[in-house]
Coordinates of N, CA, C and O in Angstrom, one line a residue:
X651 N -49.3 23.2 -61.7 CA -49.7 24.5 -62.1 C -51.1 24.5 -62.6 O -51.4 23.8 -63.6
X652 N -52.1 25.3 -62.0 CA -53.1 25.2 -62.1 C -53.5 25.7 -63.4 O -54.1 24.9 -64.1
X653 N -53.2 26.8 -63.9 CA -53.5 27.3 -64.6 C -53.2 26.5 -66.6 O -53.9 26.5 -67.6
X654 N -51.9 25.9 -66.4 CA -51.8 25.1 -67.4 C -52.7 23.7 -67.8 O -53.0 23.1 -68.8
X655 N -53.0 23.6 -66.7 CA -54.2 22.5 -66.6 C -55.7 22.8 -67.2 O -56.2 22.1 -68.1
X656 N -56.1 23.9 -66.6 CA -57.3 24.6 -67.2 C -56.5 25.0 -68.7 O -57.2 26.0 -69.1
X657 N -55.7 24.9 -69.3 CA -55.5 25.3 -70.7 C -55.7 24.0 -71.2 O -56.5 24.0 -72.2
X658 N -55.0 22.6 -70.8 CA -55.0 21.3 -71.2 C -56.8 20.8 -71.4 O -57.4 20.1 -72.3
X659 N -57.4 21.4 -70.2 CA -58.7 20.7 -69.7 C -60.1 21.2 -71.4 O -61.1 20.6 -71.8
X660 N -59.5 22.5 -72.0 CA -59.7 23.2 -72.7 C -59.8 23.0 -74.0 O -60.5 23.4 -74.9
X661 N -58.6 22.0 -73.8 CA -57.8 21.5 -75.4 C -57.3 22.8 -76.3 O -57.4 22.9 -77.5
X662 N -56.8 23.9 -75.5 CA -56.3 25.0 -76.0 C -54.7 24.4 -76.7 O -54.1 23.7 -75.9
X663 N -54.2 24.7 -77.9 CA -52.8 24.1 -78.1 C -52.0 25.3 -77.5 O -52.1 26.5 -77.5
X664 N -50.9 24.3 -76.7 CA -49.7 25.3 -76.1 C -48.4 24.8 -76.3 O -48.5 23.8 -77.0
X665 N -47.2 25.0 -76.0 CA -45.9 24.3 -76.3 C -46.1 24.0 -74.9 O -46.7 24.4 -73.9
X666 N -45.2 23.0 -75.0 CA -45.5 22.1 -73.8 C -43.5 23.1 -73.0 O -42.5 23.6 -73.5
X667 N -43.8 22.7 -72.0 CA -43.3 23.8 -70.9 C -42.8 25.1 -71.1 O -41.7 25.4 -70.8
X668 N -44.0 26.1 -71.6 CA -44.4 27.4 -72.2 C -43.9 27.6 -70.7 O -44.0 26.9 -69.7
X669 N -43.1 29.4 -71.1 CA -42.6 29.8 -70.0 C -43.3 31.4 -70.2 O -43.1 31.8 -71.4
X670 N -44.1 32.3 -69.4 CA -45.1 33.2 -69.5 C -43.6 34.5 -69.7 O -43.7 35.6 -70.4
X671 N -42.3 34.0 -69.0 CA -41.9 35.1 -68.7 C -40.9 35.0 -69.9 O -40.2 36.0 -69.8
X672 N -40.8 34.5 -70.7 CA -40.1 34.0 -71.9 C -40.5 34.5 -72.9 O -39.7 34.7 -73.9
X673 N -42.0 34.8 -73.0 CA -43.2 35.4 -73.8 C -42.9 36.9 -74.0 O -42.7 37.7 -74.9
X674 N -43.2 37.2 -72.6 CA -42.6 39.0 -72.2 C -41.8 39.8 -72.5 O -41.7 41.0 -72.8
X675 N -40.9 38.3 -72.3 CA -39.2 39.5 -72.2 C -38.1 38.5 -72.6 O -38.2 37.3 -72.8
X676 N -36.8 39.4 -72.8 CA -35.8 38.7 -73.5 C -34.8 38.9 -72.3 O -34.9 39.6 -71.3
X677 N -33.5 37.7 -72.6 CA -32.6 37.8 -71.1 C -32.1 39.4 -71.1 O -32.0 40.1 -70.1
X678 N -31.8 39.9 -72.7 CA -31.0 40.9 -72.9 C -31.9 42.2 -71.8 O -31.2 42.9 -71.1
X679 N -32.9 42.3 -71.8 CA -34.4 43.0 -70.9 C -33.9 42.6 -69.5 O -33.5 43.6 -68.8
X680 N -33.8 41.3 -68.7 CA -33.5 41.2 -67.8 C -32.7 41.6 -67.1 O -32.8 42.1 -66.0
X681 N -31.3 41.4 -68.0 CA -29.8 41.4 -67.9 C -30.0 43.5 -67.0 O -29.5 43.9 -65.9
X682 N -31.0 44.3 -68.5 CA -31.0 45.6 -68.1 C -31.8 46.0 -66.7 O -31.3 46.6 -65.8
X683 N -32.4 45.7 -66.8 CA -33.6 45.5 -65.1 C -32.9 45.4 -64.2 O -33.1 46.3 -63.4
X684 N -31.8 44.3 -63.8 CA -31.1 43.8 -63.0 C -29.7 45.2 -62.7 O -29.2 45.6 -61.7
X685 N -29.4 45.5 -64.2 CA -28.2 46.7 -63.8 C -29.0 48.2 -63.5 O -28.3 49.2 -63.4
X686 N -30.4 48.2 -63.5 CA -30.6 49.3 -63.2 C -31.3 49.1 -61.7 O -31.8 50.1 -61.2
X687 N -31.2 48.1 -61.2 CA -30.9 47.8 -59.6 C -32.7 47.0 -59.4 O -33.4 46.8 -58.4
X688 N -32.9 46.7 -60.4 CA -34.1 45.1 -60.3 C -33.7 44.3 -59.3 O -32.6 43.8 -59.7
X689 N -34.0 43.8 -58.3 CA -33.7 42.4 -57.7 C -33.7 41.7 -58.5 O -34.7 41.7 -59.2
X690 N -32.6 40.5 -58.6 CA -32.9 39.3 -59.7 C -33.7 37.8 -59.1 O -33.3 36.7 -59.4
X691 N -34.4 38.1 -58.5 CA -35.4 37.1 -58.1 C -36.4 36.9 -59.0 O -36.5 37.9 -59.7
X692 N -37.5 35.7 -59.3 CA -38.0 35.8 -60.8 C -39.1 36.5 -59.8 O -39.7 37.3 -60.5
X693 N -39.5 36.6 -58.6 CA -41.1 37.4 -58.8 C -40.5 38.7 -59.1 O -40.8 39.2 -60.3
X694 N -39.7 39.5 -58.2 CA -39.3 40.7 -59.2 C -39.5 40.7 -60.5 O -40.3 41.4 -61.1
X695 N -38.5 39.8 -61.1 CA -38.3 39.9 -62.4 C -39.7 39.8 -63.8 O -39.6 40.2 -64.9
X696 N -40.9 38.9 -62.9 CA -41.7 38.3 -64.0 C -42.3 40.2 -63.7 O -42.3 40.9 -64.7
X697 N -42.8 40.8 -62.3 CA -43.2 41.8 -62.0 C -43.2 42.7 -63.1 O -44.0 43.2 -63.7
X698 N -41.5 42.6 -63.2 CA -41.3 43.7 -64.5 C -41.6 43.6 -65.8 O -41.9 44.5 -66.5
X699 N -41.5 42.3 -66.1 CA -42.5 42.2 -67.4 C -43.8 42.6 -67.4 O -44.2 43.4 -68.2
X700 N -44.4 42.1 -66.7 CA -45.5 42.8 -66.5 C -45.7 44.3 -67.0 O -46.2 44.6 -68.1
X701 N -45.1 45.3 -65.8 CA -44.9 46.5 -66.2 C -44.6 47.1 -67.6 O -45.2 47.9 -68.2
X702 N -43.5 46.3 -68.0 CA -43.2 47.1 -69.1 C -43.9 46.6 -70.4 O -43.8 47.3 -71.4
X703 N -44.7 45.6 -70.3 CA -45.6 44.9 -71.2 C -46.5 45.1 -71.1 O -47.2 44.3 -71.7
X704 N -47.5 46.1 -70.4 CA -48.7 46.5 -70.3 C -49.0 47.6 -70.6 O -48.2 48.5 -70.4
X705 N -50.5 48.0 -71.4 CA -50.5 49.5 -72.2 C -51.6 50.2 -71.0 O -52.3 51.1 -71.3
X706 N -51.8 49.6 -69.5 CA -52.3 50.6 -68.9 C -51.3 50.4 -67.7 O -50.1 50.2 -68.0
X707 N -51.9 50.5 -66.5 CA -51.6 50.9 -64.9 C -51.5 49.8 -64.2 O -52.6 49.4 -63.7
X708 N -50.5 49.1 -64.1 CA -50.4 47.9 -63.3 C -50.4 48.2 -61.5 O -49.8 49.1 -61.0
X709 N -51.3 47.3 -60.8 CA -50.9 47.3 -60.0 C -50.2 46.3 -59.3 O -50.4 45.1 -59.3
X710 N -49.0 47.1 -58.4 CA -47.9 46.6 -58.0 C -48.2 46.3 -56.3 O -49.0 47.1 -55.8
X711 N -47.8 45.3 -55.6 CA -48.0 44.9 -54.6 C -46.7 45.0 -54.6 O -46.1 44.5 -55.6
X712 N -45.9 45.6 -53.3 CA -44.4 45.6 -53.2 C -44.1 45.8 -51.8 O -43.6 46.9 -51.6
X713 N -44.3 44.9 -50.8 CA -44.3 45.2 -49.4 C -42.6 45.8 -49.0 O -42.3 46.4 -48.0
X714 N -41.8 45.4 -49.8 CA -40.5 45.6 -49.7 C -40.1 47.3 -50.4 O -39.0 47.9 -50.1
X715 N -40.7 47.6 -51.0 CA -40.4 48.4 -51.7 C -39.5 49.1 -52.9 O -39.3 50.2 -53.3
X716 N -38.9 47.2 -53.5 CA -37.7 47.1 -54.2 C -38.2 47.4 -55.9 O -37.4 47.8 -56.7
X717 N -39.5 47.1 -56.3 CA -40.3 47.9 -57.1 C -40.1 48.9 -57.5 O -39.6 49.1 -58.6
X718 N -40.6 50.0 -56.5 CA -41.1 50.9 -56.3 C -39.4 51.8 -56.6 O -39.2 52.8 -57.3
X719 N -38.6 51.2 -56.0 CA -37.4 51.8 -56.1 C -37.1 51.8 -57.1 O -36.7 52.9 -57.4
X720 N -37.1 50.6 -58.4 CA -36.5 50.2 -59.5 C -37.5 51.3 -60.5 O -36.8 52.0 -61.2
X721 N -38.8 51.3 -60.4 CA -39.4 52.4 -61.3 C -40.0 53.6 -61.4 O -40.7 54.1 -62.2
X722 N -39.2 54.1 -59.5 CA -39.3 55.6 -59.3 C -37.6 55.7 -60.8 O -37.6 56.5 -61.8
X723 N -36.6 54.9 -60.6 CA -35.5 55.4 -60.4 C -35.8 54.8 -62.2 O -35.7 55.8 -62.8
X724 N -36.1 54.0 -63.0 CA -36.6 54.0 -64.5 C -37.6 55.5 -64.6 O -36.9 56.1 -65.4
X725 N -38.2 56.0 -64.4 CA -39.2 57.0 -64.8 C -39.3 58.1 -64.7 O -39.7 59.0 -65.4
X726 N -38.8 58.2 -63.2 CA -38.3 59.4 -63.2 C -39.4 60.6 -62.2 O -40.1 60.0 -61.4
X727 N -39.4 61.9 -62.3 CA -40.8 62.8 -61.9 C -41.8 62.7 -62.4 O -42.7 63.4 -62.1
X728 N -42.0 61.6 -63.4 CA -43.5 61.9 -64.0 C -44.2 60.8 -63.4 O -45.3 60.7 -63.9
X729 N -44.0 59.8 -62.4 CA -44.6 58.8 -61.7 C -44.8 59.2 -61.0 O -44.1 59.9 -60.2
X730 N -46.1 58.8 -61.1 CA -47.0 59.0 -59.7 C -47.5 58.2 -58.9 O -48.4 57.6 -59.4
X731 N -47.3 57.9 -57.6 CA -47.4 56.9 -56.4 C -48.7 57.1 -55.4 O -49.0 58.0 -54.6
X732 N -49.3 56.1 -55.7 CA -50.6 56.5 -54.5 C -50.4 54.9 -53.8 O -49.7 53.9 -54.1
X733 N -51.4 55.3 -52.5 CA -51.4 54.7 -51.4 C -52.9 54.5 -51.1 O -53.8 55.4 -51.3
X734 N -53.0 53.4 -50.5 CA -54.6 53.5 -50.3 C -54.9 54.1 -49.1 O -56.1 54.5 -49.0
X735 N -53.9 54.1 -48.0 CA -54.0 55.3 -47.0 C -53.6 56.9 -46.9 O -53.1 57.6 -45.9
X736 N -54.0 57.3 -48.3 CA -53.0 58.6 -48.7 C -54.7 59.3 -49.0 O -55.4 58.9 -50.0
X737 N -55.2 60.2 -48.2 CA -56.4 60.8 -48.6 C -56.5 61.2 -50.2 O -55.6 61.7 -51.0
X738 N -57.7 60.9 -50.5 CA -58.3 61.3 -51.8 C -57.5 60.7 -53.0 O -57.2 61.2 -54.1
X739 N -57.3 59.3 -52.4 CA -56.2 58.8 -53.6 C -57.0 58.1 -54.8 O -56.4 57.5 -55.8
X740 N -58.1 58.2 -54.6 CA -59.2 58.1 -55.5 C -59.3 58.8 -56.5 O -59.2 58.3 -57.5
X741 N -59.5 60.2 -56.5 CA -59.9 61.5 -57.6 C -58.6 61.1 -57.9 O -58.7 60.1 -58.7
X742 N -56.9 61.3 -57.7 CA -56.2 61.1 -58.2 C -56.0 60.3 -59.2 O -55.4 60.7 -60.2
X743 N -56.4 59.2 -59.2 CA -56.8 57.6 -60.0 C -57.8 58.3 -61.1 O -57.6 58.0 -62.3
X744 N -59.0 59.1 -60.6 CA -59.8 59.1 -61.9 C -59.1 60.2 -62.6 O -59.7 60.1 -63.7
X745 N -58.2 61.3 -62.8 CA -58.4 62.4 -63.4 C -57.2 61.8 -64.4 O -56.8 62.5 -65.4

């Protein structure tokens, strides 16, 4: 893992087999993600920490669209979905 290396190369202190997704979230979080129809695969799963642990606009890369499914169906009408082949999906982003 590259990135633990550059922490060691650093001499930054870390607990030695620090888990990122452990940090995020709790199983009890998972456990809910998963019954509200999360895939339980960990990239799904770390995905959603992500999301729900971030105070802006994550972007989601979801060629499958199992994401997309999980946090139309968490959020509801007030999400908003752009595409980068969806004209003017720009101004939408800045306003």
């Amino acid at each position: 893992e590259t990135w633990t290396k550059d922490i060691q190369d650093k001499e930054i202190p870390m607990t030695d087999d620090m888990d990122p997704l452990k940090v995020l979230t709790t199983e009890a979080d998972m456990a809910a993600w998963q019954n509200e129809g999360l895939p339980s695969d960990r990239i799904s799963v770390e995905n959603a920490a992500v999301v729900t642990s971030c105070q802006r606009w994550p972007l989601i890369i979801d060629p499958q669209l199992q994401g997309v499914k999980w946090i139309k169906q968490r959020i509801g009408d007030d999400l908003t979905i752009l595409q980068f082949t969806m004209g003017s999906w720009l101004q939408k982003v800045s306003v």
